[in-house]
Short mmCIF file of C-alpha atoms in Angstrom, two decimals:
data_model
loop_
_atom_site.label_atom_id
_atom_site.label_comp_id
_atom_site.label_asym_id
_atom_site.label_seq_id
_atom_site.Cartn_x
_atom_site.Cartn_y
_atom_site.Cartn_z
CA MET A 29 17.42 11.99 15.85
CA ARG A 30 13.52 10.82 16.84
CA THR A 31 13.34 6.96 18.68
CA LYS A 32 10.02 5.34 17.29
CA LYS A 33 8.22 4.46 19.88
CA LYS A 34 7.38 -0.20 19.71
CA TYR A 35 3.57 -0.48 20.61
CA PHE A 36 1.29 -3.54 20.24
CA PHE A 37 0.36 -4.71 17.18
CA LYS A 38 -3.67 -4.30 17.12
CA TYR A 39 -5.71 -4.60 13.93
CA LYS A 40 -8.73 -2.57 14.25
CA ASN A 41 -12.27 -3.49 13.52
CA LEU A 42 -13.41 -0.15 12.24
CA PHE A 43 -17.65 -0.97 11.16
CA LYS A 44 -17.66 2.80 9.74
CA TYR A 45 -14.96 1.70 6.50
CA LYS A 46 -14.63 4.63 4.59
CA LYS A 47 -11.53 4.17 2.34
CA HIS A 48 -12.77 2.87 -0.11
CA LEU A 49 -13.88 5.46 -1.53
CA LEU A 50 -12.23 7.32 -3.82
CA LYS A 51 -11.33 10.87 -3.29
CA PHE A 52 -11.02 12.62 -6.17
CA ASN A 53 -12.98 11.79 -9.78
CA SER A 54 -10.08 9.51 -10.39
CA ILE A 55 -9.14 5.77 -10.70
CA GLY A 56 -8.30 3.66 -7.83
CA PHE A 57 -6.72 0.45 -8.10
CA LYS A 58 -8.31 -0.48 -5.31
CA ILE A 59 -6.99 -4.15 -3.35
CA ILE A 60 -8.84 -7.20 -3.67
CA PHE A 61 -6.98 -9.35 -0.33
CA SER A 62 -6.34 -7.88 2.70
CA LYS A 63 -2.47 -8.08 2.82
CA ILE A 64 0.68 -6.83 5.65
CA ILE A 65 2.68 -4.72 3.83
CA LEU A 66 6.63 -3.50 4.31
CA LYS A 67 7.88 -0.08 3.83
CA LYS A 68 10.14 -2.42 1.13
CA GLU A 69 7.71 -3.46 -0.62
CA GLU A 70 5.59 -0.30 -0.59
CA GLU A 71 8.08 2.22 -2.51
CA TYR A 72 9.20 -0.64 -3.99
CA LEU A 73 5.58 -0.78 -5.76
CA LYS A 74 5.21 2.88 -5.64
CA LEU A 75 9.12 3.06 -8.30
CA TYR A 76 7.75 0.64 -10.74
CA ILE A 77 4.65 2.73 -10.50
CA ILE A 78 6.99 5.90 -11.53
CA LYS A 79 8.94 3.74 -14.21
CA ILE A 80 5.70 2.29 -15.26
CA PHE A 81 4.17 5.62 -16.13
CA LYS A 82 8.01 7.54 -17.37
CA SER A 83 8.17 4.75 -20.87
CA GLU A 84 4.96 4.02 -21.72
CA PHE A 85 1.77 7.35 -20.86
CA LYS A 86 3.86 10.43 -22.33
CA LYS A 87 1.52 12.71 -21.15
CA LYS A 88 1.71 14.31 -17.33
CA ILE A 89 -1.07 12.05 -15.34
CA LYS A 90 -1.75 12.56 -11.18
CA ILE A 91 -0.92 9.63 -9.36
CA TRP A 92 -2.60 10.74 -5.34
CA PHE A 93 -0.78 7.10 -3.30
CA PHE A 94 -2.67 6.92 0.03
CA PHE A 95 0.61 4.39 1.70
CA ASN A 96 0.52 5.10 5.02
CA CYS A 97 3.15 2.52 8.27
CA TYR A 98 2.11 3.27 11.13
CA TYR A 99 3.27 -0.19 13.00
CA ASN A 100 6.67 -1.08 14.08
CA LEU A 101 7.71 -5.32 13.35
CA THR A 102 10.11 -6.42 16.46
CA LYS A 103 12.19 -9.44 17.30
CA LEU A 104 13.35 -10.69 19.47
CA PRO A 105 16.96 -11.94 20.44
CA ILE A 106 17.01 -16.35 19.23
CA GLU A 107 18.16 -17.20 23.48
CA SER A 108 16.45 -14.53 25.48
CA ARG A 109 13.87 -15.75 28.60
CA MET A 110 10.21 -14.03 28.71
CA GLY A 111 10.21 -10.80 30.60
CA LYS A 112 12.70 -8.46 28.11
CA GLY A 113 10.45 -6.57 26.30
CA LYS A 114 8.99 -6.08 23.18
CA GLY A 115 12.21 -6.47 21.14
CA GLU A 116 14.20 -4.06 18.58
CA ILE A 117 12.63 -2.85 15.46
CA ILE A 118 13.18 -4.33 12.87
CA ASP A 119 10.74 -3.27 9.91
CA THR A 120 8.35 -0.65 9.86
CA PHE A 121 4.87 -2.26 7.50
CA GLY A 122 1.02 -1.64 7.07
CA PHE A 123 -1.29 -3.39 7.65
CA TYR A 124 -4.03 -2.56 4.14
CA LYS A 125 -7.91 -4.07 4.78
CA LYS A 126 -10.40 -5.90 1.22
CA GLY A 127 -10.90 -3.17 -0.63
CA PHE A 128 -8.34 0.71 0.87
CA ILE A 129 -7.78 1.83 -2.66
CA LEU A 130 -3.83 2.12 -2.22
CA PHE A 131 -3.16 4.59 -5.61
CA GLU A 132 -5.47 6.91 -8.18
CA ILE A 133 -4.45 8.19 -11.27
CA ASN A 134 -6.02 11.04 -13.14
CA ASN A 135 -5.13 11.69 -16.72
CA ILE A 136 -5.77 8.45 -17.47
CA PHE A 137 -8.13 5.45 -20.47
CA ILE A 138 -9.30 2.79 -19.51
CA TYR A 139 -7.17 0.48 -21.81
CA GLU A 140 -4.07 2.30 -20.03
CA ALA A 141 -5.29 0.99 -16.37
CA LEU A 142 -6.27 -2.37 -17.40
CA ASN A 143 -2.80 -2.52 -18.48
CA LEU A 144 -1.47 -1.15 -15.59
CA LYS A 145 -3.53 -3.09 -13.41
CA LYS A 146 -1.92 -6.30 -15.30
CA LYS A 147 1.59 -5.65 -15.13
CA LEU A 148 0.54 -4.45 -10.98
CA ASN A 149 -0.89 -8.10 -10.52
CA LYS A 150 1.70 -9.69 -12.69
CA LYS A 151 4.37 -8.93 -9.48
CA ASN A 152 2.51 -10.67 -6.35
CA ILE A 153 2.86 -7.54 -3.70
CA LEU A 154 -1.05 -7.51 -4.65
CA LYS A 155 -3.70 -8.21 -6.62
CA PHE A 156 -5.78 -4.81 -7.60
CA LYS A 157 -9.69 -4.73 -9.48
CA ILE A 158 -10.86 -0.66 -11.24
CA ILE A 159 -12.43 0.77 -9.82
CA PHE A 160 -14.33 4.29 -11.88
#
């Protein structure tokens, strides 16, 4: 089994931010606020979206997810002193800036996308905005 490296987390301040454009000419869901999302929250969000599509929409729909967990969350034990390293890896997470498109959906009507946005915003994990 491959071990994960421990890196110091640095927020990237890029002026050429290109992850706010649609790639597949479909309906996209954009984040309103910048947020750190744990791997468990990402998996829950994916499963919840797929569950909604299976239960409500009876047609074939293609979904592209753009989730990525590149960073490691570490924690030192309570009684450790300074100079003992970064600590153990607890979880992985992804940092998403305002305007990042988390997923795109193809073959869906606008009123269905509005209904999906309303259900996702009730979950209070993220707040979404629809783009065409």
